[in-house]
Amino acid sequence: LSGVGAIFTNVLPDPSLGEHEWMNKLDFVKIECDYVSPPLTPNGHSTPFMVAILSGSNHIPVPKLPEESGVPYIPSILLLDFVRDQWSCRFPANESEGEYRLMLEKLELSERLAVHGLPWGSEKWQLVDLFEDYDEDLLRRFYTMLEQNFPLPEEREPLVNWLNLHNIEKKPSVMFAWETHVIIPLCWTSPYGPPTIGGGLVFEYHVKTNTGLIAYLVVDKICRGQGMARKLVERAVQLLDSTAKRRGQLAGCNAIFLETNSASKVTPQ
């Protein structure tokens, strides 16, 4: 009786503003994910697409999308359930395809998927917050990268500390005083191998003072020159604001501090 839950549509990769302006007028927005359409015949090939969702308008009464730190999103389970159902209805045997398994793995990594209005482009890197979507292997791989960029042991937080902070049994007691978030940009270059890590940012939120600390920022050479440092910092600022509000600070985080050994290179922006 409440009507349709969601309306999805396939769109070609990297569409320009003009090609899909009509979709924007109907309030379709692009979902930030890598979507693979099932093959149309039993022996056919799956096809990479972007996927868009009707965000809710006067045209069709679909609920408006919720927001977090000003960024609209959908719960990833919504698309995940649709994809599983779509593939199983077509040709269940094809569900063993590497592209399909990879798509599910990436969707399962995040609880939320950001959505975007026009212009639509393809975002190569997916930012994952290990505080919300923990993966020990990713944390250990990121720490190896951190060791290469911070070679002195006294410059680095011991890995065991971060493992304990993300331990589900110890996290509740630790969270009473502070939270540690590790944001990692991931890129899947192969449907069969692990994702490539493009760097990472570590920040702390201190409950008593309602302040944040950006402790580590690393950008690997494979994604330098792409504005990755800015994207990581912007995501950290968004998460600190939402974390403060979740902890009862409705005005947001009081202040965000940054540790750096090259202050002269830090611009006001």
XYZ file of C-alpha atoms in Angstrom:
269
model
C 0.000 0.000 0.000
C 2.937 2.358 0.490
C 3.890 2.055 -3.172
C 7.153 1.164 -4.867
C 10.244 1.100 -2.669
C 12.749 2.251 -5.271
C 13.120 2.727 -9.026
C 16.541 1.965 -10.536
C 17.767 2.525 -14.073
C 20.955 1.634 -15.977
C 22.939 4.455 -17.546
C 26.079 4.301 -19.657
C 29.425 5.104 -17.993
C 30.611 8.710 -18.049
C 27.431 10.304 -19.385
C 27.589 14.012 -20.097
C 25.210 16.602 -18.707
C 23.302 16.896 -21.967
C 22.817 13.154 -22.507
C 20.967 12.611 -19.253
C 19.540 16.014 -18.430
C 16.020 14.613 -18.801
C 16.782 12.045 -16.098
C 17.941 14.781 -13.780
C 14.679 16.651 -14.357
C 12.822 13.526 -13.211
C 14.919 13.560 -10.010
C 17.093 10.570 -10.827
C 20.458 10.703 -9.052
C 23.589 8.609 -9.588
C 24.500 6.019 -6.953
C 28.195 5.969 -6.061
C 29.013 2.337 -6.803
C 30.256 -0.006 -9.532
C 27.244 -1.806 -10.972
C 27.377 -4.731 -13.389
C 24.259 -5.677 -15.323
C 23.568 -9.419 -15.737
C 23.970 -10.944 -19.218
C 20.880 -10.910 -21.423
C 21.450 -14.455 -22.719
C 22.735 -17.616 -20.998
C 26.095 -17.366 -22.791
C 26.233 -13.601 -22.888
C 28.553 -11.242 -21.051
C 27.794 -8.978 -18.124
C 28.038 -5.264 -18.811
C 29.367 -2.464 -16.565
C 26.916 0.382 -16.065
C 26.264 3.201 -13.715
C 23.043 2.878 -11.784
C 20.712 5.705 -10.820
C 17.724 5.865 -8.486
C 14.650 8.061 -8.452
C 15.219 10.252 -5.405
C 11.563 11.112 -4.827
C 9.522 13.878 -6.406
C 6.052 14.929 -7.437
C 6.266 12.548 -10.390
C 6.230 9.359 -8.320
C 5.815 9.316 -4.511
C 9.166 7.811 -3.553
C 10.516 8.835 -0.115
C 13.176 11.537 -0.115
C 16.718 10.311 0.435
C 18.180 10.741 3.941
C 21.362 12.764 4.411
C 24.486 12.480 6.508
C 26.636 15.598 6.844
C 24.711 17.131 3.959
C 25.389 14.203 1.598
C 22.300 12.223 0.466
C 22.611 8.456 0.536
C 20.742 5.174 0.279
C 21.325 2.131 2.520
C 23.560 -0.227 0.569
C 21.298 -3.163 1.458
C 18.625 -1.654 -0.801
C 20.790 -1.978 -3.908
C 22.388 -5.195 -2.667
C 19.042 -6.968 -2.396
C 17.970 -5.661 -5.804
C 21.185 -6.847 -7.481
C 20.929 -10.329 -5.974
C 17.317 -10.619 -7.059
C 18.036 -9.246 -10.536
C 20.855 -11.712 -11.211
C 19.013 -14.710 -9.764
C 15.963 -13.964 -11.922
C 18.059 -13.832 -15.090
C 20.524 -16.684 -15.185
C 21.466 -18.031 -11.726
C 24.426 -19.954 -13.128
C 26.119 -16.668 -14.023
C 26.222 -15.625 -10.355
C 29.655 -17.237 -10.117
C 31.080 -14.590 -12.459
C 33.991 -12.668 -11.019
C 32.411 -9.304 -11.846
C 29.264 -10.249 -9.949
C 31.143 -11.456 -6.860
C 33.318 -8.340 -6.898
C 30.257 -6.088 -7.116
C 28.729 -7.787 -4.062
C 31.989 -7.513 -2.132
C 32.195 -3.758 -2.754
C 28.544 -3.184 -1.858
C 28.945 -5.153 1.372
C 31.883 -2.966 2.432
C 29.708 0.074 3.138
C 26.434 0.553 4.975
C 25.586 3.630 2.897
C 26.036 4.621 -0.743
C 26.324 8.307 -1.568
C 24.242 9.670 -4.448
C 25.011 12.566 -6.771
C 23.170 14.905 -9.097
C 24.491 15.929 -12.499
C 27.085 16.081 -13.942
C 27.630 12.353 -13.631
C 31.140 10.979 -13.893
C 32.856 7.789 -12.801
C 34.681 7.902 -9.465
C 37.594 5.492 -9.475
C 38.221 5.442 -5.713
C 35.796 4.353 -3.007
C 36.400 5.781 0.488
C 35.821 3.250 3.270
C 35.740 4.070 6.995
C 37.067 1.033 8.851
C 35.354 2.183 12.042
C 32.012 1.428 10.390
C 33.090 -1.282 7.934
C 35.999 -3.059 9.597
C 38.372 -5.284 7.642
C 41.517 -6.394 9.472
C 43.396 -7.238 6.276
C 42.825 -3.717 4.922
C 43.958 -2.205 8.222
C 47.173 -4.250 8.199
C 47.876 -3.371 4.558
C 47.331 0.316 5.269
C 49.694 0.109 8.251
C 52.396 -1.326 5.994
C 51.982 1.748 3.774
C 52.126 3.951 6.869
C 55.433 2.359 7.902
C 56.931 3.299 4.535
C 55.886 6.935 4.941
C 56.646 7.192 8.668
C 59.826 5.092 9.018
C 60.605 6.143 12.615
C 58.782 3.933 15.147
C 58.206 6.887 17.489
C 56.174 8.578 14.737
C 53.692 5.732 14.441
C 50.863 4.493 16.588
C 51.519 0.789 17.268
C 49.409 -1.437 15.055
C 48.168 -3.414 18.062
C 46.486 -0.265 19.391
C 44.412 0.149 16.238
C 43.575 -3.566 16.179
C 42.287 -3.278 19.749
C 40.359 -0.094 18.994
C 38.536 -1.897 16.176
C 37.994 -5.080 18.199
C 34.239 -5.471 18.543
C 34.609 -6.723 22.136
C 36.778 -3.801 23.259
C 35.270 -1.038 21.106
C 32.281 -0.184 23.368
C 34.446 0.643 26.399
C 36.982 2.569 24.333
C 34.269 4.525 22.529
C 33.185 6.063 25.833
C 36.271 8.309 25.736
C 37.246 8.535 22.064
C 36.847 7.009 18.620
C 39.568 6.272 16.068
C 38.562 6.221 12.394
C 40.739 4.964 9.528
C 39.527 6.138 6.107
C 41.021 4.271 3.149
C 40.521 4.922 -0.596
C 40.090 1.643 -2.461
C 40.208 0.830 -6.164
C 39.406 -2.554 -7.732
C 41.639 -3.129 -10.757
C 40.727 -6.817 -11.077
C 37.572 -8.761 -10.257
C 39.685 -11.555 -8.779
C 42.236 -9.804 -6.584
C 42.144 -7.596 -3.497
C 41.510 -3.859 -3.914
C 44.367 -1.408 -4.326
C 44.875 0.998 -1.419
C 45.528 4.584 -2.490
C 46.493 5.960 0.912
C 44.546 6.751 4.035
C 43.666 9.177 6.793
C 43.427 8.495 10.525
C 41.479 10.777 12.831
C 40.364 10.679 16.451
C 37.229 12.111 18.020
C 37.588 13.008 21.716
C 34.270 12.941 23.509
C 35.076 14.999 26.610
C 36.338 18.037 24.666
C 34.218 17.442 21.539
C 37.282 17.877 19.336
C 38.890 15.992 16.478
C 42.505 15.231 15.633
C 43.748 14.334 12.157
C 46.761 12.236 13.116
C 47.924 10.672 9.832
C 47.420 11.482 6.161
C 49.072 9.374 3.452
C 48.514 9.474 -0.321
C 50.193 6.791 -2.400
C 51.995 7.807 -5.577
C 49.461 5.928 -7.738
C 46.750 8.478 -6.964
C 48.685 11.685 -6.364
C 47.585 14.667 -8.401
C 43.929 13.561 -8.211
C 42.940 15.678 -5.215
C 42.893 12.607 -2.960
C 44.292 14.419 0.098
C 41.497 16.993 -0.134
C 38.864 14.244 -0.539
C 40.168 12.412 2.515
C 40.210 15.545 4.662
C 36.736 16.572 3.494
C 35.382 13.116 4.385
C 37.085 13.314 7.801
C 35.486 16.717 8.464
C 32.063 15.320 7.491
C 32.500 12.287 9.740
C 33.711 14.370 12.688
C 30.654 16.571 12.379
C 28.264 13.609 12.221
C 30.116 11.806 15.032
C 29.826 14.842 17.304
C 26.088 15.084 16.612
C 25.675 11.348 17.213
C 27.363 11.889 20.592
C 24.864 14.629 21.503
C 26.778 17.711 20.322
C 24.080 19.149 18.071
C 26.260 22.080 16.965
C 28.909 19.712 15.662
C 32.590 19.334 16.473
C 34.154 22.225 18.435
C 37.559 22.122 16.720
C 39.677 19.918 14.474
C 43.419 19.747 15.058
C 46.045 18.535 12.596
C 49.450 17.061 13.369
C 52.062 17.830 10.714
C 55.840 18.058 10.463
C 55.638 20.351 7.425
C 53.368 23.179 8.540
C 54.712 25.496 5.819
C 53.095 23.252 3.167
C 49.626 23.357 4.731
C 47.463 25.933 2.972
C 44.391 27.639 4.492
C 42.228 25.601 2.111
